[in-house]
Amino acid sequence: MDSQTSQSSQASQSPHPPHMFQVDLRGLVDLLSHHLYSSPRVYLRELLQNAVDAVTARRAEQPDAPALVRLHPADGALRVEDSGIGLTEADVHDLLATIGRSSKRAEGLEEARSGFLGQFGIGLLACFLVAERIRVVSRSARTPGAPPVEWTACDDGSYTVRTLPDSARPEPGTTVHLTARPGAAEWLAPERVLSLARDFGSLLPYDVRVGEEPVTALPAPWDRPYPSPAGRRVALARHCHELFGFTPLDSIGLDVPLAGIRGVAYVLPAAVSPARRAGHRVHLKGMLLTERAEQLLPDWAFFVRCVLDTDSLRPTASRESLYEDETLAAVREALGERIRSWLTGLAAGDPERLTAFLAVHHLGVKSLARHDRGMLRTMLPWLPFETTDGQLSLEEFAQRHPVVHFTRTVEEYRQVAPIASAQGIGVVNGGYTYDGDLVEALPSVRPGTVVAELDADTVTAHLDAVDPAEELALSGFLAAARAKLDPLGCDVALRAFHPLSVPALHLDDRAARHEQARAAAEEQSDDLWAGILGSLRGSAPRARLVLNHLNPLVRRISSLRDPELIGTATESLYGQALLMAQRPLRPADSALLNRAFIGLLEWATHGEGDR
């Protein structure tokens, strides 16, 4: 006895007969409306979908059969007629009255399934989102002798089935009648039905009309012939404005025959955040599937909005998003390659359009170039970077400087850029998103390029040393200044540098800032935690305040003899250097600035009174 026979025998001998699931239709409709579907508007997509699938099924058996879908809204009701395959009474009992079963699995239709839109058999049930009663009148094209059949269902879960005289439906096909539920009549209004039908069905391959108004508009804008490339760009820009509400910088064809994809990507005219996920319009075999497909493109391609038609991607159960599988991953890679090719083509043949594009969307291209060395090599002469020589590409900057120095943060760049520029040190601001990674990757696409992170020691080493005799003469001033800043974890150095207008330069690096943060936390902690933080004390170099010996103000301060006034002046220079570097101030720094300001005021007013 095989296992299947054994299981059947055990089931028949069970003392407890099996029970059938009972379905609460009201509860199921509530589940659909609040959890599966995003809006009642999908009811019309389900009606169109069923009609189009019925026509597809009939044409699979009768290629010359008419392919018509007609929608007639009026007075809180909607009638949808199709010239499709139709149903017999047995089909109605087997398909319409059994929730979860799809007519696409009916015998004789399996071979045509790839042409169907629906896959999950929910079908007419979604119409209960807006209707309190659904009436279906159908006549089978597969069984010509079968009479028309009527199926009527209410939202309380009851339904009736009866046969009708031939005059009720002379030709094969199906008519669906909806009666609006209270408060939902607006969804069946003629203007709303026409708007939804055009939104969902503009790319359907059959003749679909609402009354006398055509719904379909084929061929799709990206498949139409145009007199010239410029004419095509203008037409697609108009289509983008009608669809998305903006005029694109450019349009990119998305023709991937192996994946059954045709469409277009529109380049956004303004910069957007990489974290913002753009919604794309995806049609499945002509029917709009979703306007918010987020996983269609690689993460770096956040600067385009797409509209496309496909016959290869799988929808989720709600048919409002895409199922993440190997096919979608392959499509995502293929579409990303099309956008890469477009960028490469601009770099090779249309530098003006590329420059205009990069002025807005360089961040997206940098994101791509960070992972794609070929794209980095292609974009190297074009991508802009903030440098001490102005906005330049890395290619031009590397030609000017034997060593490409860069900073990790914007704050580090701002504190050293004026001084480094005056000393002839070339520095790239690597603090912006992706920039630091791209600078470090430069040697891999430009062999022989030397890249080095700029630190405080490098800057200090490029500043001119003061004559030893002069520095010795100022040893008392320097000792007083160092004593004043030592509690802040900052050393004092004397150098001569340009520009002369800069009296002092505050230099530190990440290690020094980490050590400052650790020391501040240690001071504010209890004994146990202070001991733990103390054990983490590092040997990193401390921050330093570099005084400019060429600056007239520093010269006057260094000639002071009053230690207290020297300390107040040093604190003022320290605070001013922090502000110039746009460094976030610690509580101790803020207190120092306040103390130095009050001290200078007291000294100034005291001196005035003495006079």
XYZ file of C-alpha atoms in Angstrom:
611
model
C 0.000 0.000 0.000
C 1.499 3.363 -1.005
C 1.624 6.334 1.388
C -1.240 8.197 -0.304
C -3.581 5.176 -0.009
C -2.533 4.746 3.623
C -3.294 8.384 4.454
C -6.687 8.118 2.722
C -7.529 4.966 4.661
C -6.556 6.601 7.963
C -8.696 9.645 7.184
C -11.753 7.465 6.393
C -11.312 5.545 9.653
C -11.065 8.727 11.763
C -13.937 8.917 14.300
C -14.121 12.711 13.734
C -15.197 13.818 10.233
C -13.305 16.834 8.775
C -14.878 20.286 8.973
C -14.855 22.961 6.271
C -13.594 26.477 6.937
C -16.330 29.086 7.272
C -15.584 32.477 5.710
C -16.978 35.692 7.141
C -17.223 37.740 3.956
C -17.732 41.032 5.782
C -14.592 40.391 7.807
C -12.676 39.391 4.686
C -13.709 42.569 2.879
C -12.571 44.606 5.878
C -9.247 42.733 5.798
C -8.816 43.509 2.112
C -9.676 47.178 2.437
C -7.488 47.877 5.468
C -4.515 45.562 4.957
C -4.187 44.132 1.437
C -5.193 47.038 -0.773
C -4.030 50.607 -0.332
C -7.249 52.178 -1.649
C -10.764 51.265 -2.875
C -9.619 52.482 -6.305
C -8.180 49.031 -7.031
C -11.709 47.677 -7.566
C -11.614 49.056 -11.117
C -8.255 47.469 -11.795
C -9.719 44.092 -10.750
C -12.681 44.571 -13.090
C -10.431 45.538 -15.987
C -8.088 42.704 -15.152
C -10.829 40.081 -15.179
C -12.208 41.447 -18.456
C -8.828 41.542 -20.175
C -7.950 38.051 -18.937
C -11.273 36.744 -20.251
C -10.570 38.265 -23.680
C -7.034 36.820 -23.628
C -8.411 33.369 -22.794
C -10.930 33.487 -25.636
C -8.388 34.696 -28.161
C -6.090 31.853 -27.175
C -8.773 29.501 -28.551
C -10.383 31.823 -31.115
C -7.727 34.231 -32.482
C -10.278 36.165 -34.525
C -12.659 36.755 -31.596
C -13.500 40.403 -30.806
C -11.405 42.072 -28.102
C -13.706 44.640 -26.510
C -14.130 45.967 -22.956
C -16.809 48.558 -22.245
C -17.519 50.379 -18.959
C -20.850 52.177 -18.415
C -21.142 54.152 -15.144
C -24.496 55.754 -14.245
C -26.522 56.687 -11.144
C -24.389 54.999 -8.490
C -23.967 51.838 -10.556
C -21.389 50.475 -12.996
C -21.728 47.965 -15.844
C -18.628 46.337 -17.330
C -18.956 44.271 -20.507
C -16.323 42.136 -22.205
C -16.207 39.839 -25.228
C -14.180 37.236 -23.364
C -14.335 33.507 -22.769
C -17.422 33.617 -20.524
C -18.609 31.051 -17.955
C -21.024 28.149 -17.724
C -23.141 27.444 -14.661
C -20.590 24.873 -13.489
C -17.793 27.438 -13.914
C -19.733 29.929 -11.813
C -20.174 27.483 -8.927
C -16.578 26.347 -9.190
C -14.883 29.718 -9.677
C -16.921 32.710 -8.555
C -18.386 31.127 -5.433
C -15.077 29.658 -4.171
C -12.868 32.304 -2.599
C -9.209 31.884 -3.485
C -9.694 29.870 -6.672
C -8.635 31.453 -9.940
C -10.189 30.910 -13.350
C -6.637 30.920 -14.675
C -6.299 27.429 -13.220
C -9.342 26.142 -15.045
C -8.800 23.220 -17.355
C -7.860 24.268 -20.857
C -6.486 27.683 -19.867
C -3.223 26.732 -18.220
C -1.274 26.928 -21.468
C -2.311 30.583 -21.911
C -1.538 31.619 -18.353
C 1.507 33.684 -19.226
C -0.782 36.153 -20.957
C -2.943 36.748 -17.885
C -2.664 39.654 -15.507
C -4.189 38.066 -12.402
C -2.516 35.276 -10.487
C -4.250 35.023 -7.135
C -7.980 34.433 -7.713
C -9.231 37.274 -5.522
C -11.023 38.759 -8.519
C -14.484 40.130 -7.951
C -14.151 40.008 -4.183
C -12.253 43.320 -4.326
C -15.370 44.976 -5.781
C -17.028 44.678 -2.376
C -14.733 47.531 -1.361
C -17.180 49.872 -3.123
C -20.233 47.731 -3.893
C -22.889 46.145 -1.726
C -24.111 43.888 -4.558
C -22.383 42.303 -7.539
C -24.320 40.762 -10.408
C -22.547 38.791 -13.127
C -24.219 37.659 -16.362
C -22.027 35.423 -18.516
C -22.180 33.138 -21.528
C -19.459 30.655 -22.390
C -17.626 30.790 -25.722
C -16.137 27.365 -25.049
C -19.564 25.718 -24.632
C -21.788 27.478 -27.194
C -24.879 25.448 -26.314
C -24.801 26.424 -22.643
C -27.356 29.061 -21.642
C -26.371 32.383 -20.062
C -25.910 32.195 -16.319
C -26.435 34.836 -13.629
C -24.498 35.006 -10.361
C -25.597 37.575 -7.791
C -23.666 38.132 -4.544
C -24.159 40.461 -1.582
C -21.602 41.703 0.915
C -23.193 39.603 3.676
C -21.723 36.495 2.041
C -24.872 35.195 0.309
C -25.151 34.498 -3.419
C -27.596 33.031 -5.918
C -27.065 31.338 -9.271
C -29.642 30.837 -12.034
C -29.719 30.261 -15.766
C -31.251 32.851 -18.090
C -32.896 32.737 -21.520
C -30.646 33.144 -24.541
C -31.941 36.672 -25.104
C -30.349 37.813 -21.822
C -26.872 37.383 -23.346
C -26.919 36.450 -27.044
C -23.139 36.602 -27.550
C -20.319 35.028 -25.508
C -18.771 37.194 -22.870
C -19.472 38.591 -19.429
C -21.250 41.610 -17.970
C -20.601 42.691 -14.381
C -23.091 44.990 -12.625
C -22.047 46.825 -9.453
C -24.396 48.621 -7.056
C -22.600 51.110 -4.817
C -22.586 50.616 -1.085
C -23.660 53.613 1.051
C -20.987 56.314 1.012
C -19.088 54.807 -1.927
C -21.098 56.156 -4.880
C -18.285 58.581 -5.756
C -16.136 55.627 -6.820
C -18.705 54.728 -9.504
C -19.181 58.284 -10.807
C -18.464 58.637 -14.567
C -15.566 61.081 -14.115
C -13.916 58.890 -11.476
C -14.375 55.706 -13.517
C -12.861 57.331 -16.624
C -9.920 58.703 -14.625
C -9.210 55.352 -12.968
C -9.629 53.423 -16.223
C -7.112 55.633 -18.017
C -4.721 55.472 -15.089
C -4.809 51.685 -14.864
C -5.459 50.705 -18.453
C -3.820 53.215 -20.809
C -1.360 50.577 -22.084
C -3.772 47.621 -22.371
C -3.623 45.861 -25.768
C -7.410 45.769 -26.361
C -10.127 48.293 -27.213
C -11.227 49.604 -23.796
C -13.735 52.448 -23.496
C -15.735 54.229 -20.817
C -18.945 55.039 -22.676
C -17.569 56.426 -25.934
C -14.319 57.708 -24.387
C -11.229 55.655 -25.329
C -9.038 54.474 -22.458
C -6.014 52.998 -24.211
C -3.362 55.174 -25.866
C -1.078 52.876 -27.852
C 1.662 52.746 -28.794
C 3.232 53.887 -25.530
C 5.052 57.248 -25.722
C 8.461 55.560 -25.638
C 7.518 53.246 -28.539
C 6.136 55.898 -30.893
C 8.102 57.037 -33.946
C 9.447 60.591 -33.837
C 10.963 62.717 -36.614
C 14.197 63.350 -34.692
C 15.937 62.697 -31.342
C 15.121 66.251 -30.312
C 11.457 65.697 -31.156
C 11.475 62.527 -29.092
C 12.964 64.364 -26.104
C 10.312 67.075 -26.328
C 7.467 64.542 -26.559
C 8.783 62.487 -23.652
C 9.301 65.638 -21.570
C 5.632 66.473 -22.159
C 4.640 62.944 -21.144
C 6.734 63.206 -17.960
C 5.099 66.494 -17.020
C 1.626 64.999 -17.521
C 2.511 61.870 -15.558
C 4.789 63.097 -12.753
C 4.314 66.869 -12.746
C 7.887 67.917 -13.621
C 9.889 68.633 -16.774
C 12.899 66.292 -16.810
C 16.494 67.195 -17.491
C 16.628 64.255 -19.883
C 15.008 60.918 -20.655
C 16.684 57.492 -20.767
C 15.274 54.619 -22.799
C 14.786 51.413 -20.806
C 14.564 48.746 -23.497
C 15.508 45.332 -22.063
C 14.049 42.743 -24.482
C 15.355 39.692 -22.618
C 13.440 40.816 -19.512
C 10.356 41.842 -21.487
C 10.740 45.484 -20.439
C 10.014 48.659 -22.364
C 9.894 52.091 -20.818
C 11.694 55.291 -19.987
C 13.505 56.861 -17.025
C 13.083 60.594 -16.463
C 15.947 62.536 -14.856
C 14.731 64.752 -12.031
C 15.330 68.494 -12.568
C 16.304 69.130 -8.923
C 18.597 67.382 -6.452
C 17.022 64.934 -4.004
C 18.293 63.175 -0.914
C 19.798 59.700 -1.460
C 17.606 58.516 1.407
C 14.445 59.451 -0.465
C 13.067 56.448 -2.294
C 11.490 57.494 -5.584
C 8.298 55.729 -6.639
C 8.246 54.281 -10.142
C 5.214 53.408 -12.299
C 5.189 49.771 -13.360
C 2.686 48.266 -15.804
C 2.274 44.504 -15.961
C 1.234 43.407 -19.458
C -0.223 46.856 -19.980
C -2.093 47.137 -16.660
C -0.779 49.612 -14.099
C 0.563 47.577 -11.200
C 1.910 50.304 -8.927
C 2.968 53.932 -8.879
C 5.326 53.381 -5.938
C 7.725 50.625 -6.951
C 10.798 51.442 -4.863
C 13.017 48.420 -5.451
C 13.065 48.665 -9.244
C 16.425 50.446 -9.601
C 19.789 50.258 -7.798
C 20.075 52.494 -4.727
C 22.447 54.883 -6.496
C 19.891 55.733 -9.218
C 17.785 57.936 -6.938
C 17.861 60.782 -9.472
C 15.366 59.255 -11.941
C 11.676 58.347 -12.015
C 10.680 55.442 -14.254
C 7.583 54.318 -16.091
C 7.719 50.954 -17.823
C 5.761 47.946 -18.979
C 6.890 44.385 -18.249
C 5.677 40.838 -18.692
C 8.336 39.128 -16.586
C 8.118 40.575 -13.058
C 5.922 38.983 -10.413
C 3.399 41.019 -8.439
C 2.647 40.505 -4.763
C -0.763 39.235 -3.639
C -2.274 42.737 -3.655
C -0.832 43.367 -7.138
C 0.333 46.763 -5.889
C 4.064 46.067 -5.609
C 6.748 43.760 -6.980
C 7.831 40.437 -5.541
C 11.505 40.425 -4.620
C 13.081 37.467 -6.416
C 15.959 36.636 -8.764
C 14.099 38.036 -11.763
C 13.625 41.423 -10.119
C 17.303 41.456 -9.084
C 18.342 40.764 -12.684
C 16.003 43.463 -13.996
C 17.368 45.932 -11.446
C 20.900 45.254 -12.639
C 19.880 45.534 -16.314
C 18.124 48.870 -15.774
C 21.118 50.151 -13.817
C 23.328 49.206 -16.757
C 21.108 51.217 -19.106
C 21.552 54.294 -16.903
C 25.321 53.678 -16.769
C 25.408 53.509 -20.567
C 23.516 56.782 -20.796
C 26.079 58.490 -18.533
C 28.965 57.034 -20.516
C 27.368 58.238 -23.749
C 27.011 61.773 -22.385
C 30.659 61.796 -21.284
C 31.764 60.676 -24.747
C 29.495 62.771 -26.950
C 27.561 65.475 -25.094
C 29.680 67.116 -22.375
C 27.360 70.132 -22.072
C 24.374 67.975 -21.122
C 26.594 65.954 -18.785
C 27.797 69.123 -17.054
C 24.212 70.326 -16.633
C 23.256 66.930 -15.210
C 26.193 66.775 -12.783
C 25.478 70.288 -11.547
C 22.295 68.825 -10.077
C 22.939 65.118 -9.528
C 26.675 64.660 -8.940
C 25.872 62.921 -5.650
C 24.125 60.041 -7.399
C 26.975 59.577 -9.865
C 29.500 59.669 -7.018
C 27.515 56.957 -5.288
C 27.745 54.828 -8.430
C 31.425 55.612 -9.007
C 32.279 54.598 -5.445
C 31.395 50.973 -6.308
C 32.125 51.001 -10.036
C 35.740 51.684 -10.942
C 34.874 51.900 -14.643
C 32.355 54.649 -13.942
C 34.874 56.464 -11.711
C 37.413 56.366 -14.546
C 34.811 57.694 -17.005
C 33.549 60.443 -14.704
C 36.968 61.472 -13.341
C 37.281 64.535 -15.597
C 33.733 65.653 -14.805
C 32.788 65.080 -11.176
C 33.179 68.282 -9.103
C 34.984 68.360 -5.746
C 35.568 71.185 -3.286
C 39.305 71.873 -3.150
C 41.692 74.605 -2.071
C 41.963 75.477 -5.783
C 38.178 75.887 -6.122
C 35.608 73.466 -7.616
C 37.670 71.018 -9.678
C 37.570 67.454 -10.898
C 39.979 65.028 -9.259
C 41.716 64.578 -12.600
C 42.546 68.287 -12.902
C 43.449 68.580 -9.225
C 45.820 65.604 -9.397
C 47.559 67.161 -12.411
C 48.253 70.290 -10.341
C 49.509 68.657 -7.137
C 52.039 65.824 -6.704
C 50.279 64.779 -3.485
C 46.490 64.865 -3.186
C 45.793 65.672 0.450
C 42.244 65.302 1.767
C 40.357 65.756 5.011
C 37.820 63.349 6.490
C 35.363 65.973 7.665
C 34.065 69.313 6.475
C 35.165 70.899 9.771
C 38.744 69.751 9.293
C 38.761 71.158 5.777
C 37.397 74.521 6.853
C 40.004 74.982 9.564
C 42.990 74.245 7.338
C 41.870 75.275 3.838
C 42.881 78.987 3.982
C 46.268 78.211 5.531
C 46.978 75.203 3.337
C 46.126 77.176 0.200
C 48.474 79.983 1.206
C 51.272 77.469 1.834
C 50.719 75.742 -1.538
C 49.250 72.530 -0.063
C 46.528 71.057 -2.255
C 43.625 69.784 -0.163
C 40.335 68.116 -1.182
C 37.329 68.327 1.115
C 36.509 64.661 1.698
C 33.857 65.377 4.295
C 30.921 65.294 1.907
C 29.056 62.087 1.147
C 31.183 59.654 -0.928
C 33.992 62.211 -1.550
C 36.521 60.757 0.870
C 36.033 57.235 -0.514
C 36.473 58.483 -4.095
C 39.676 60.345 -3.283
C 41.128 57.224 -1.648
C 40.133 55.196 -4.727
C 41.926 57.622 -7.056
C 45.197 55.618 -7.324
C 43.255 52.546 -8.511
C 42.075 54.366 -11.653
C 44.995 56.819 -11.972
C 48.170 54.846 -11.258
C 50.997 56.827 -9.722
C 48.748 59.285 -7.898
C 49.772 59.829 -4.264
C 46.875 60.338 -1.868
C 47.368 61.235 1.806
C 45.044 62.232 4.597
C 45.883 65.695 5.896
C 46.590 65.919 9.621
C 47.702 68.626 12.032
C 51.375 67.583 11.861
C 51.410 67.916 8.046
C 49.954 71.428 8.201
C 52.305 72.502 10.966
C 55.302 71.130 9.092
C 54.477 73.326 6.091
C 54.366 76.491 8.205
C 57.582 78.546 8.480
C 59.468 78.266 11.765
C 60.204 81.435 13.701
C 63.827 82.528 14.146
C 65.116 80.700 17.266
C 66.379 83.918 18.838
C 62.971 85.578 18.440
C 61.180 82.533 19.815
C 63.536 82.442 22.797
C 62.797 86.093 23.510
C 59.076 85.235 23.609
C 59.516 82.179 25.868
C 57.799 83.885 28.807
C 54.774 84.790 26.702
C 54.570 81.255 25.263
C 54.868 79.682 28.725
C 51.969 81.814 30.020
C 49.864 80.987 26.966
C 50.553 77.234 27.268
C 49.699 77.242 30.959
C 46.381 78.899 30.187
C 45.322 76.376 27.513
C 46.793 73.247 29.072
C 43.605 72.468 31.065
C 41.740 72.458 27.742
C 44.042 69.812 26.290
C 45.600 72.250 23.830
C 49.259 73.064 23.146
C 50.575 76.393 21.813
C 53.050 76.757 18.931
C 54.530 79.831 17.213
C 54.897 79.864 13.428
C 55.032 82.375 10.585
C 52.468 81.869 7.835
C 50.112 83.526 5.388
C 47.601 85.062 5.169
C 48.767 87.697 7.633
C 45.185 88.485 8.595
C 44.843 85.127 10.408
C 46.171 85.589 13.964
C 45.845 81.962 15.093
C 45.021 78.532 13.722
C 43.405 75.752 15.738
C 44.593 72.321 14.595
C 43.526 68.912 15.773
C 42.558 65.553 14.313
C 40.020 62.876 15.101
C 42.295 61.138 17.591
C 42.788 64.399 19.480
C 39.032 65.064 19.528
C 38.340 61.557 20.796
C 40.844 62.076 23.584
C 39.182 65.397 24.502
C 35.775 63.732 24.602
C 37.151 60.913 26.787
C 38.771 63.360 29.208
C 35.570 65.433 29.463
C 33.537 62.311 30.185
C 36.079 61.214 32.793
C 35.757 64.523 34.650
C 31.959 64.194 34.855
C 31.837 60.513 35.855
C 31.746 58.749 39.208
C 34.844 57.015 40.542
C 34.162 53.635 38.940
C 33.389 54.993 35.476
C 36.203 57.549 35.720
C 38.601 54.691 36.424
C 37.412 52.817 33.353
C 37.738 55.911 31.151
C 41.138 56.645 32.655
C 42.354 53.227 31.586
C 41.385 54.160 28.004
C 43.562 57.286 28.010
C 45.332 57.495 24.689
C 48.712 58.793 23.601
C 47.340 60.737 20.628
C 48.808 64.183 19.924
C 46.875 66.988 21.533
C 45.161 69.820 19.737
C 47.308 72.872 19.178
C 46.826 76.586 18.776
C 49.338 77.855 16.203
C 49.967 81.583 16.643
C 50.948 83.565 13.553
C 54.108 85.529 14.323
C 53.528 87.659 11.204
C 50.172 88.911 12.459
C 50.358 92.421 14.021
C 47.857 91.563 16.756
C 49.844 88.515 17.866
C 53.003 90.652 17.954
C 51.326 93.196 20.231
C 49.953 90.488 22.527
C 53.350 88.786 22.722
C 54.887 92.055 23.954
C 52.520 92.228 26.987
C 54.048 91.831 30.431
C 50.904 91.226 32.497
C 50.463 87.388 32.813
C 46.747 87.760 33.516
C 46.211 89.879 30.420
C 48.323 87.440 28.361
C 46.045 84.619 29.543
C 42.881 86.533 28.641
C 44.260 87.435 25.215
C 45.322 83.825 24.594
C 41.845 82.586 25.480
C 40.388 85.129 23.052
C 42.679 83.930 20.246
C 41.776 80.331 21.039
C 38.035 81.054 20.944
C 38.340 83.052 17.723
C 40.292 80.206 16.092
C 37.582 77.719 17.096
C 34.891 79.944 15.614
C 36.873 80.402 12.392
C 37.185 76.630 12.075
C 33.384 76.334 12.616
C 34.137 73.709 15.232
C 31.267 72.751 17.563
C 31.980 74.283 20.957
C 32.203 72.191 24.106
C 30.760 73.627 27.340
C 34.307 74.418 28.472
C 34.960 76.287 25.214
C 31.777 78.334 25.573
C 32.702 79.218 29.154
C 36.179 80.245 27.981
C 34.773 82.539 25.281
C 32.464 84.198 27.765
C 35.262 84.597 30.315
C 37.677 86.053 27.748
C 35.074 88.514 26.454
C 34.257 89.769 29.967
C 37.970 89.931 30.820
C 38.755 92.058 27.773
C 35.853 94.399 28.574
C 37.068 94.802 32.145
C 40.601 95.477 30.974
C 39.412 98.031 28.372
C 37.135 99.914 30.795
C 39.754 99.813 33.563
C 42.303 101.336 31.247
C 39.866 104.094 30.186
C 39.183 105.028 33.861
C 42.880 105.274 34.642
C 43.310 107.683 31.789
